[in-house]
Coordinates of C-alpha atoms (C1' of nucleotides) in Angstrom, one line a residue:
Chain A
M18 CA 122.1 120.6 89.0
G19 CA 123.2 119.7 92.1
S20 CA 126.5 118.7 90.9
P21 CA 129.4 120.5 92.0
V22 CA 129.8 122.1 89.4
Y23 CA 126.3 123.6 90.2
Q24 CA 126.7 124.2 93.4
T25 CA 130.4 126.4 92.6
A26 CA 128.6 128.3 89.7
V27 CA 125.6 128.9 92.1
Q28 CA 128.1 130.3 95.0
D29 CA 129.8 132.8 92.3
H30 CA 126.6 134.4 91.2
A31 CA 125.6 134.8 94.7
D32 CA 129.3 135.9 95.9
A33 CA 129.0 138.5 92.6
I34 CA 125.9 140.1 93.6
I35 CA 126.3 140.4 97.4
H36 CA 129.6 142.4 96.7
A37 CA 127.7 144.2 94.8
F38 CA 125.5 145.4 97.4
P39 CA 128.0 145.5 100.8
R40 CA 125.8 147.3 103.3
E41 CA 122.1 145.5 104.4
T42 CA 120.5 149.0 103.8
N43 CA 117.1 149.9 105.9
P44 CA 115.9 153.6 104.8
G45 CA 113.0 153.5 107.6
L46 CA 114.7 152.9 110.2
E47 CA 117.4 155.4 110.0
L48 CA 114.7 157.4 111.5
A49 CA 114.4 155.0 114.4
K50 CA 117.7 154.6 114.9
R51 CA 118.1 158.7 115.4
F52 CA 115.3 158.6 117.4
T53 CA 116.2 156.2 120.2
K54 CA 119.1 156.7 122.7
R55 CA 119.7 153.5 123.8
C56 CA 120.7 150.1 121.3
E57 CA 122.1 146.8 121.2
T58 CA 123.9 145.2 119.5
V59 CA 123.0 141.6 119.2
P60 CA 125.8 139.1 117.9
A61 CA 124.4 136.6 115.9
G62 CA 124.3 133.1 118.1
M63 CA 123.2 135.4 121.4
E64 CA 119.8 134.9 122.8
L65 CA 118.5 138.3 123.1
Y66 CA 115.1 136.5 125.9
A67 CA 115.0 133.1 126.2
E68 CA 111.9 130.9 127.0
G69 CA 111.5 130.6 131.1
E70 CA 113.0 134.3 132.1
Q71 CA 111.6 137.1 132.5
C72 CA 111.9 139.9 130.9
G73 CA 111.7 144.3 131.4
N74 CA 111.8 145.4 128.1
L75 CA 110.2 145.8 124.3
Y76 CA 112.5 145.4 121.2
I77 CA 112.4 146.6 117.9
V78 CA 114.8 145.0 115.2
T79 CA 116.9 147.6 113.4
S80 CA 119.0 145.4 111.6
G81 CA 119.5 141.8 111.0
W82 CA 117.7 138.4 110.9
I83 CA 116.0 137.3 115.0
I84 CA 114.2 134.1 115.5
L85 CA 111.8 133.3 117.3
H86 CA 111.8 129.7 119.0
Q87 CA 110.3 127.3 121.4
I88 CA 112.2 123.6 122.3
L89 CA 111.3 120.8 123.5
E90 CA 112.6 119.0 126.6
D91 CA 114.3 116.1 123.5
G92 CA 115.9 118.9 121.6
R93 CA 113.3 119.1 119.1
R94 CA 112.9 123.2 118.3
Q95 CA 109.9 124.9 117.1
I96 CA 110.8 128.0 115.3
L97 CA 107.9 130.5 115.4
D98 CA 108.8 133.5 113.6
F99 CA 110.8 135.1 111.9
A100 CA 112.0 139.1 113.0
L101 CA 113.1 141.6 110.4
P102 CA 114.0 145.0 110.8
G103 CA 111.2 146.5 111.6
T104 CA 109.6 144.0 114.0
L105 CA 108.4 144.3 117.4
L106 CA 110.1 141.9 119.9
G107 CA 109.3 140.3 123.8
L108 CA 105.5 142.1 124.1
Q109 CA 103.8 139.8 126.9
P110 CA 100.3 140.1 127.5
D111 CA 101.3 140.5 132.0
A112 CA 104.0 142.5 131.9
G113 CA 105.7 140.2 135.1
N114 CA 105.3 137.1 133.5
E115 CA 107.8 134.4 131.8
M116 CA 109.0 134.5 128.8
P117 CA 107.2 131.9 126.5
H118 CA 109.6 131.7 123.7
T119 CA 113.3 132.0 123.0
A120 CA 114.5 134.8 120.4
E121 CA 118.0 134.5 119.3
A122 CA 120.0 136.8 117.2
L123 CA 120.4 134.9 113.2
T124 CA 122.9 137.0 112.2
D125 CA 124.4 139.9 114.0
A126 CA 121.8 141.9 114.8
E127 CA 120.9 145.6 116.0
V128 CA 117.7 146.3 118.4
A129 CA 116.3 148.9 119.9
V130 CA 115.5 148.4 124.0
I131 CA 112.4 149.5 125.3
P132 CA 111.4 149.4 129.0
L133 CA 108.5 148.0 129.6
N134 CA 107.7 150.5 132.1
R135 CA 108.2 153.6 129.4
L136 CA 105.8 151.5 127.5
V137 CA 102.7 152.2 129.6
E138 CA 103.6 155.6 130.8
S139 CA 104.0 156.0 126.8
L140 CA 100.3 154.4 125.7
R141 CA 99.2 157.4 127.8
G142 CA 97.8 159.8 126.0
N143 CA 99.2 158.8 122.8
A144 CA 96.5 156.6 121.4
D145 CA 98.7 157.1 117.8
I146 CA 101.6 154.6 119.2
A147 CA 99.2 152.2 121.3
W148 CA 97.1 151.8 117.8
R149 CA 100.4 151.3 116.5
F150 CA 101.2 147.9 119.3
I151 CA 98.2 146.5 118.1
A152 CA 98.4 146.6 114.7
A153 CA 102.0 145.4 115.1
T154 CA 100.4 142.6 117.3
A155 CA 98.2 141.8 115.2
G156 CA 100.1 141.2 112.4
A157 CA 102.2 138.7 114.6
L158 CA 99.2 137.0 114.8
N159 CA 98.4 136.9 111.0
V160 CA 101.5 135.7 110.3
A161 CA 101.3 132.7 113.6
Y162 CA 98.2 131.7 111.6
D163 CA 99.5 131.7 107.9
S164 CA 102.7 129.3 109.8
L165 CA 100.2 127.3 111.0
T166 CA 98.7 126.5 108.1
D167 CA 101.5 125.6 106.5
V168 CA 102.8 123.0 109.2
G169 CA 99.7 121.7 109.6
R170 CA 97.4 121.8 106.4
R171 CA 100.3 121.8 103.7
T172 CA 102.8 119.4 101.9
A173 CA 106.5 120.1 102.7
R174 CA 106.1 121.8 99.4
E175 CA 104.0 123.7 99.4
A176 CA 104.7 124.8 103.1
V177 CA 108.2 125.2 101.7
A178 CA 106.9 127.3 98.5
H179 CA 105.0 129.7 101.1
L180 CA 107.4 130.1 103.7
L181 CA 110.5 130.9 100.4
L182 CA 107.1 133.6 99.4
R183 CA 106.3 135.3 102.3
L184 CA 110.1 135.7 103.1
F185 CA 110.7 137.0 100.4
T186 CA 107.8 139.8 99.7
R187 CA 108.6 140.9 103.3
V188 CA 112.2 141.7 102.7
Q189 CA 111.2 143.1 99.7
A190 CA 108.1 145.0 100.5
Q191 CA 110.8 147.1 102.9
G192 CA 113.5 147.4 99.8
G193 CA 115.6 145.0 101.6
G194 CA 115.2 143.3 97.9
L195 CA 119.8 142.4 96.5
D196 CA 117.5 142.7 93.4
D197 CA 114.2 142.6 92.2
A198 CA 114.4 138.4 92.4
T199 CA 117.4 138.0 94.8
I200 CA 117.6 138.8 98.9
R201 CA 119.7 138.0 101.0
F202 CA 118.9 134.9 102.8
P203 CA 120.8 133.8 105.9
L204 CA 118.6 130.6 106.7
T205 CA 120.0 127.1 106.4
Q206 CA 117.7 124.3 105.8
E207 CA 117.4 123.0 108.9
H208 CA 115.8 127.0 110.1
I209 CA 113.9 126.2 107.2
G210 CA 113.1 122.2 108.1
D211 CA 112.6 124.0 112.3
A212 CA 110.1 126.5 111.1
L213 CA 108.0 124.0 109.1
G214 CA 108.2 120.5 110.9
L215 CA 110.1 119.3 108.5
T216 CA 113.6 117.4 108.8
A217 CA 117.0 119.7 107.5
V218 CA 117.1 116.4 104.9
H219 CA 114.1 116.4 103.7
V220 CA 114.4 120.4 103.2
C221 CA 117.0 119.5 101.2
R222 CA 115.2 117.3 98.7
T223 CA 112.3 119.6 98.7
L224 CA 114.3 122.1 97.6
K225 CA 116.3 121.2 95.2
S226 CA 113.5 120.0 93.5
L227 CA 111.9 123.3 92.8
R228 CA 115.3 124.0 92.3
E229 CA 115.7 121.9 89.5
D230 CA 111.6 122.3 88.6
R231 CA 114.0 126.2 88.0
I232 CA 111.5 128.0 90.7
M233 CA 113.9 129.0 93.0
Q234 CA 117.6 128.8 94.2
A235 CA 118.0 128.7 98.1
G236 CA 121.5 128.5 99.0
F237 CA 125.1 130.7 99.6
G238 CA 123.0 133.7 101.9
I239 CA 120.6 134.0 98.8
L240 CA 117.3 133.0 98.0
T241 CA 116.7 134.3 94.4
V242 CA 112.9 133.6 92.6
L243 CA 112.6 132.1 89.4
D244 CA 109.1 131.7 89.1
P245 CA 107.4 133.7 91.0
E246 CA 103.7 133.3 89.3
E247 CA 104.5 129.3 89.4
L248 CA 105.7 129.4 93.5
A249 CA 102.8 131.7 94.3
E250 CA 100.5 128.8 93.1
I251 CA 102.7 125.9 94.6
A252 CA 102.3 128.0 98.1
G253 CA 98.5 128.3 97.2
A254 CA 98.8 132.2 97.7
N255 CA 96.7 134.8 96.5
I256 CA 100.5 136.7 96.2
G257 CA 98.9 139.8 97.1
S258 CA 97.1 139.1 100.7
I259 CA 100.9 138.4 102.6
P260 CA 101.5 139.9 105.3
Y261 CA 104.0 141.0 107.4
P262 CA 104.4 143.1 110.9
V263 CA 105.8 146.0 111.1
I264 CA 105.9 148.1 113.6
A265 CA 106.2 151.5 112.1
D266 CA 108.9 153.3 112.8
G267 CA 109.4 158.0 112.4
P268 CA 109.4 160.2 115.0
H269 CA 106.9 158.6 117.1
L270 CA 109.3 155.9 118.6
A271 CA 111.6 158.6 120.3
H272 CA 108.7 158.7 123.4
M273 CA 109.8 155.0 123.8
A274 CA 113.1 154.7 123.6
A275 CA 115.9 154.8 126.4
Chain B
M23 CA 86.0 99.5 126.1
G24 CA 85.1 101.4 121.9
S25 CA 82.1 98.7 122.7
P26 CA 79.2 100.0 122.1
V27 CA 78.8 99.1 125.6
Y28 CA 81.2 101.5 126.9
Q29 CA 79.4 104.6 124.6
T30 CA 76.5 104.0 126.1
A31 CA 77.1 104.1 129.6
V32 CA 79.5 107.2 129.3
Q33 CA 77.0 108.7 127.6
D34 CA 74.7 107.6 130.3
H35 CA 77.6 109.9 132.5
A36 CA 77.3 112.6 130.0
D37 CA 74.2 113.3 130.1
A38 CA 74.2 112.9 133.5
I39 CA 77.4 116.0 134.2
I40 CA 75.3 118.1 131.8
H41 CA 71.8 118.0 133.2
A42 CA 73.1 118.8 136.8
F43 CA 74.2 122.1 134.8
P44 CA 71.6 123.2 132.7
R45 CA 73.2 126.0 131.7
E46 CA 76.9 127.8 130.8
T47 CA 77.8 130.9 133.4
N48 CA 79.7 133.7 132.6
P49 CA 80.2 135.5 135.8
G50 CA 82.2 137.8 134.9
L51 CA 81.2 138.3 131.3
E52 CA 77.2 139.3 133.1
L53 CA 79.3 143.3 133.4
A54 CA 80.5 142.9 130.1
K55 CA 77.2 142.6 128.6
R56 CA 75.4 145.0 131.4
F57 CA 77.3 147.8 129.5
T58 CA 77.2 146.5 126.2
K59 CA 74.3 147.7 123.5
R60 CA 74.6 145.9 120.9
C61 CA 74.9 142.3 121.3
E62 CA 74.7 139.6 118.2
T63 CA 73.7 135.7 118.5
V64 CA 75.3 133.9 116.4
P65 CA 73.6 130.3 116.0
A66 CA 76.4 127.3 115.6
G67 CA 77.7 126.6 112.0
M68 CA 77.4 130.4 111.5
E69 CA 79.8 132.4 110.5
L70 CA 80.4 136.1 112.4
Y71 CA 83.2 137.1 109.2
A72 CA 84.5 134.9 106.3
E73 CA 88.5 135.3 105.0
G74 CA 88.2 137.5 101.8
E75 CA 85.4 140.8 103.1
Q76 CA 85.7 143.2 105.1
C77 CA 85.3 143.4 108.7
G78 CA 84.4 147.0 110.1
N79 CA 83.5 145.3 113.7
L80 CA 85.6 143.5 116.6
Y81 CA 83.8 141.2 118.7
I82 CA 83.9 140.0 122.2
V83 CA 82.6 136.2 123.2
T84 CA 79.9 136.3 125.1
S85 CA 78.9 132.4 124.9
G86 CA 79.5 129.9 123.3
W87 CA 82.5 128.4 121.3
I88 CA 83.5 130.4 117.7
I89 CA 86.4 128.5 115.8
L90 CA 88.9 130.9 112.7
H91 CA 90.0 128.5 110.9
Q92 CA 91.5 128.7 106.9
I93 CA 90.5 126.3 104.1
L94 CA 92.6 125.9 101.3
E95 CA 91.2 125.5 97.8
D96 CA 90.6 121.6 97.5
G97 CA 89.1 122.4 100.9
R98 CA 92.0 121.3 103.3
R99 CA 91.5 122.9 106.4
Q100 CA 93.5 124.3 109.5
I101 CA 91.8 125.5 112.3
L102 CA 93.6 128.4 114.1
D103 CA 92.2 129.3 117.3
F104 CA 88.6 128.7 119.4
A105 CA 87.4 131.2 121.1
L106 CA 85.3 131.1 124.3
P107 CA 83.5 133.8 126.2
G108 CA 85.7 136.6 127.2
T109 CA 88.4 136.6 123.9
L110 CA 88.8 139.9 121.4
L111 CA 87.9 139.1 118.1
G112 CA 88.2 140.4 114.8
L113 CA 91.8 142.9 115.3
Q114 CA 93.4 143.7 112.1
P115 CA 96.4 145.6 111.5
D116 CA 95.2 147.1 109.2
A117 CA 92.3 147.8 109.0
G118 CA 91.2 148.7 105.7
N119 CA 91.8 145.5 104.5
E120 CA 90.7 142.0 104.2
M121 CA 89.7 139.2 106.6
P122 CA 92.7 136.5 106.4
H123 CA 90.6 133.9 108.2
T124 CA 86.8 133.2 109.0
A125 CA 85.2 133.1 112.0
E126 CA 82.5 130.6 112.5
A127 CA 80.4 128.9 115.6
L128 CA 80.9 126.1 116.6
T129 CA 77.9 126.0 119.0
D130 CA 75.3 128.7 119.3
A131 CA 77.1 131.9 120.6
E132 CA 76.6 135.0 121.1
V133 CA 79.1 138.3 120.9
A134 CA 79.3 142.3 122.2
V135 CA 79.8 144.2 119.1
I136 CA 82.8 146.8 118.6
P137 CA 82.4 149.1 116.1
L138 CA 86.1 149.8 114.3
N139 CA 85.6 153.5 114.2
R140 CA 84.6 153.7 118.2
L141 CA 87.5 151.4 118.2
V142 CA 90.8 154.6 118.0
E143 CA 88.4 157.6 119.9
S144 CA 88.5 154.2 123.1
L145 CA 92.1 154.1 122.6
R146 CA 92.6 158.0 122.7
G147 CA 92.6 158.6 126.2
N148 CA 91.8 155.6 128.2
A149 CA 95.9 153.9 128.7
D150 CA 94.0 151.0 130.4
I151 CA 91.3 149.8 127.3
A152 CA 94.8 150.4 124.7
W153 CA 96.2 147.7 127.0
R154 CA 94.2 145.1 127.4
F155 CA 93.6 145.1 122.9
I156 CA 97.4 144.9 123.5
A157 CA 97.5 141.9 126.2
A158 CA 95.2 140.5 124.6
T159 CA 96.2 140.0 121.2
A160 CA 100.0 139.1 122.9
G161 CA 98.2 136.6 124.6
A162 CA 96.4 135.6 121.0
L163 CA 99.7 135.0 119.9
N164 CA 101.3 132.8 122.4
V165 CA 98.9 130.2 122.0
A166 CA 99.0 130.3 118.4
Y167 CA 102.7 130.2 119.1
D168 CA 102.0 126.9 122.0
S169 CA 99.6 125.5 118.8
L170 CA 102.3 126.1 116.0
T171 CA 104.3 123.5 118.0
D172 CA 101.7 120.9 118.6
V173 CA 101.8 121.0 115.0
G174 CA 105.0 120.6 114.5
R175 CA 106.7 118.9 116.9
R176 CA 105.3 117.0 118.7
T177 CA 103.4 113.4 117.7
A178 CA 99.9 113.3 117.6
R179 CA 99.5 111.8 120.9
E180 CA 101.5 114.9 121.9
A181 CA 99.4 117.0 119.9
V182 CA 96.8 115.8 121.5
A183 CA 97.1 115.6 125.1
H184 CA 98.8 119.5 124.9
L185 CA 96.0 120.8 123.0
L186 CA 93.2 118.9 125.2
L187 CA 95.0 120.0 128.2
R188 CA 95.5 123.5 127.0
L189 CA 91.5 124.1 126.8
F190 CA 90.3 122.5 130.1
T191 CA 92.8 124.7 131.8
R192 CA 91.4 127.5 129.8
V193 CA 87.5 126.9 130.3
Q194 CA 88.7 125.4 134.4
A195 CA 90.6 129.6 134.7
Q196 CA 87.6 130.8 133.7
G197 CA 84.9 128.4 136.2
G198 CA 83.5 127.1 133.3
G199 CA 83.9 123.8 134.3
L200 CA 81.2 121.0 135.1
D201 CA 83.5 119.8 138.3
D202 CA 87.1 119.8 138.6
A203 CA 87.6 117.1 136.5
T204 CA 85.1 118.0 132.9
I205 CA 84.4 121.1 131.0
R206 CA 82.0 121.0 127.9
F207 CA 83.5 119.9 124.9
P208 CA 81.6 120.6 121.9
L209 CA 84.3 119.5 119.3
T210 CA 84.3 117.0 116.9
Q211 CA 87.6 114.8 116.3
E212 CA 87.7 116.4 113.2
H213 CA 88.1 119.7 114.9
I214 CA 90.4 118.0 116.2
G215 CA 92.0 116.6 113.8
D216 CA 91.7 120.3 111.3
A217 CA 93.6 122.3 114.8
L218 CA 96.9 119.9 114.9
G219 CA 97.0 119.0 111.3
L220 CA 95.6 115.7 111.8
T221 CA 93.0 113.3 110.0
A222 CA 89.5 112.8 112.2
V223 CA 90.5 109.2 112.6
H224 CA 93.8 109.6 113.5
V225 CA 92.7 111.5 116.2
C226 CA 90.3 108.5 116.8
R227 CA 92.9 106.4 117.2
T228 CA 94.7 108.6 119.3
L229 CA 92.4 108.8 122.0
K230 CA 91.7 105.8 121.8
S231 CA 94.9 105.3 123.2
L232 CA 94.5 107.9 125.7
R233 CA 91.0 106.1 127.0
E234 CA 92.6 103.3 127.7
D235 CA 95.2 104.9 129.2
R236 CA 92.8 106.6 131.7
I237 CA 93.9 109.8 131.3
M238 CA 91.6 111.5 129.5
Q239 CA 87.9 110.5 128.0
A240 CA 86.5 113.0 125.4
G241 CA 83.2 112.6 123.5
F242 CA 79.6 113.3 124.1
G243 CA 80.3 117.2 124.9
I244 CA 81.9 116.9 127.5
L245 CA 85.8 116.0 128.0
T246 CA 87.1 115.3 131.8
V247 CA 90.6 114.4 132.7
L248 CA 91.3 111.5 134.8
D249 CA 95.0 111.6 135.7
P250 CA 96.1 115.8 134.8
E251 CA 99.9 114.8 135.8
E252 CA 99.9 112.1 133.0
L253 CA 98.4 114.3 131.1
A254 CA 100.7 117.5 131.5
E255 CA 103.4 114.6 131.5
I256 CA 102.6 113.6 127.7
A257 CA 101.8 116.9 126.4
G258 CA 105.4 118.0 128.1
A259 CA 103.5 121.1 128.7
N260 CA 104.6 122.9 132.8
I261 CA 101.1 123.5 133.1
G262 CA 101.7 126.2 135.3
S263 CA 102.9 128.4 132.1
I264 CA 99.7 127.1 129.5
P265 CA 98.5 130.8 128.3
Y266 CA 94.3 131.6 127.4
P267 CA 93.8 135.1 126.1
V268 CA 91.0 137.3 127.2
I269 CA 90.1 141.1 126.5
A270 CA 89.1 141.3 130.4
D271 CA 85.8 142.7 131.5
G272 CA 83.9 145.0 133.3
P273 CA 82.9 148.6 133.1
H274 CA 86.3 149.6 130.8
L275 CA 83.7 147.8 128.1
A276 CA 80.9 150.5 128.5
H277 CA 83.2 153.0 126.7
M278 CA 83.1 150.8 123.6
A279 CA 79.5 149.1 123.3
A280 CA 77.5 149.9 120.1
Chain C
dC6 C1' 145.9 118.7 108.1
dG7 C1' 141.5 118.0 111.5
dA8 C1' 138.0 119.8 113.2
dC9 C1' 133.6 121.7 111.9
dT10 C1' 129.5 123.1 109.7
dA11 C1' 126.4 123.0 105.6
dC12 C1' 124.3 120.3 102.7
dT13 C1' 123.3 116.3 100.1
dT14 C1' 122.4 111.1 98.6
dG15 C1' 120.9 106.5 99.4
dA16 C1' 117.9 102.9 102.4
dT17 C1' 114.9 101.6 105.9
dG18 C1' 111.4 102.5 108.6
dA19 C1' 108.0 104.8 111.2
dA20 C1' 104.3 107.9 112.0
dT21 C1' 100.1 109.1 109.6
dT22 C1' 97.0 109.0 105.1
dT23 C1' 94.3 107.2 102.3
dC24 C1' 90.2 104.4 101.2
dA25 C1' 86.7 101.4 102.8
dA26 C1' 83.2 99.7 105.4
dG27 C1' 80.2 99.3 109.6
dC28 C1' 78.3 101.0 114.1
dC29 C1' 75.3 103.6 116.1
dA30 C1' 72.1 107.9 117.2
dT31 C1' 69.0 111.1 115.3
dG32 C1' 66.1 113.3 112.9
dT33 C1' 62.9 113.3 108.7
dG34 C1' 59.5 112.1 105.2
dG35 C1' 55.7 108.8 104.5
Chain D
dC2 C1' 56.0 103.4 113.1
dC3 C1' 58.9 101.9 108.8
dA4 C1' 62.6 103.4 106.0
dC5 C1' 65.8 106.2 104.8
dA6 C1' 69.4 109.2 105.2
dT7 C1' 72.9 111.5 108.0
dG8 C1' 76.5 113.3 111.0
dG9 C1' 80.1 111.5 114.0
dC10 C1' 83.0 107.3 116.3
dT11 C1' 84.7 103.2 115.3
dT12 C1' 88.1 99.9 112.8
dG13 C1' 91.1 97.4 109.6
dA14 C1' 93.9 97.4 105.4
dA15 C1' 97.1 99.1 102.4
dA16 C1' 99.8 103.8 100.6
dT17 C1' 102.3 108.0 101.0
dT18 C1' 104.5 111.3 102.8
dC19 C1' 108.4 111.8 105.7
dA20 C1' 112.6 110.8 109.5
dT21 C1' 116.0 108.1 110.3
dC22 C1' 120.5 106.2 109.5
dA23 C1' 124.5 106.5 107.3
dA24 C1' 127.3 108.1 104.4
dG25 C1' 129.6 111.2 101.5
dT26 C1' 131.5 116.3 99.6
dA27 C1' 132.4 121.0 99.5
dG28 C1' 133.8 124.7 102.3
dT29 C1' 136.1 127.3 106.6
dC30 C1' 137.9 128.0 110.4
dG31 C1' 141.5 127.0 113.5

DNA sequence: CGACTACTTGATGAATTTCAAGCCATGTGG
DNA sequence: CCACATGGCTTGAAATTCATCAAGTAGTCG
């Protein structure tokens, strides 16, 4: 394992699985898009908004992965969250203020655009929509708190296990899995490191160890969980209580679409 | 410095300052309390709600400090946020679910209680209140993201500087300072460590270094910032953009008070 | 083919933890 | 008033985790 032979074997496996599922499907969000008049396509690597700039819009991710991050002066980067389809983006307590973080597409992505001025209007007389925004933001807060515990108080092995488990269950819960044990997984080891406060080198060693223990495999664009119980055990997580914030879609979005 | 002589000198100073300001004042929140029919007193060390239990209320802190934390099986603790007067507590995306963290009073504290069922009702037809909840939660998310960057990507010295600066400016912004350079500061070094993913021992050494550089002093219940510019420099922060989440008080709370 | 990115591995070093001891102020019971 | 325990802080020495530096392997893309 870890040898070239292992690598090509796994990569073939990955190719086979991915080709069997040519497109990422987001059944629920089809609805959202139907009611949303203005959508934007964000190619991989492009920023949706950047730290320091003002942003007059909210976004709801409809396809692809988007990362939120902060960067320190000397280039150190902290990834704050991974936004998947259904995630609300860009909400700030003070509408006129500068964004405190950057949102960058990790894969080609699509977002529904909601102008901020439209938001206040939508809130008025529509408690259901208001609640959806509150719930989505509270969900994102729970995710951030979980990440804080990962970074602050778990070892590299525990943190990596926990992060992968959280992303895995989140994708699976949305029906986005390739099969019961595997999901598309566009993160590099550097992304994992930047999310957990580790270096890519150390993530590499950590993943190797988890792989050798036959717990999971990550790479080549997919993540497959071989031993979910053991993964949860290492992560120190009760798998039932893993949060993922989704601003549920449906006809409600019609009111807010630009 | 660090000698017994230094300690007693500083402690005398602390005593003198604190006695000059016998009570913590929260001018704005007087209003809130007037409109809130049900308040609760939470003595230091007591839990407002605990991880795993259901909680049918929201709370707004009206006095004192409350910490939010998660604890791993083996006792490792991560402090997620410090709740000060004006902070909204207990909001969850799914009303019926278990709390994912614990809220514990760090000092004697008081909170205004808002039953959850009252919340939905208040939201209906009152976009202003809805917006206050959204803004407060989005603010807490910003704070969590800042903490994540502290823990993940800053050195101990940078992280401690940044945390102290954030707490300091937050208290000062609410007019809660004892004077321009000092605030009440009930955290132990262990609290600081648990907020930043460090041990109390290492926090001790880090504080010592900052103290020897004449940048700040913490201890004996107060924090005084001697060199704000240098502190911000070390923290790597543009001091203007430090977030603190407050659910603004005023007549609005009347609608929600139990 | 060269340049590039992601990943891998080894050797070395630094930041931080762990373990251990002691100090000081506070509180408590005899 | 003393003996004793306790909590928060301090300091030193050793151990560990993780970062840094460096080099090499594939695969991909032009």
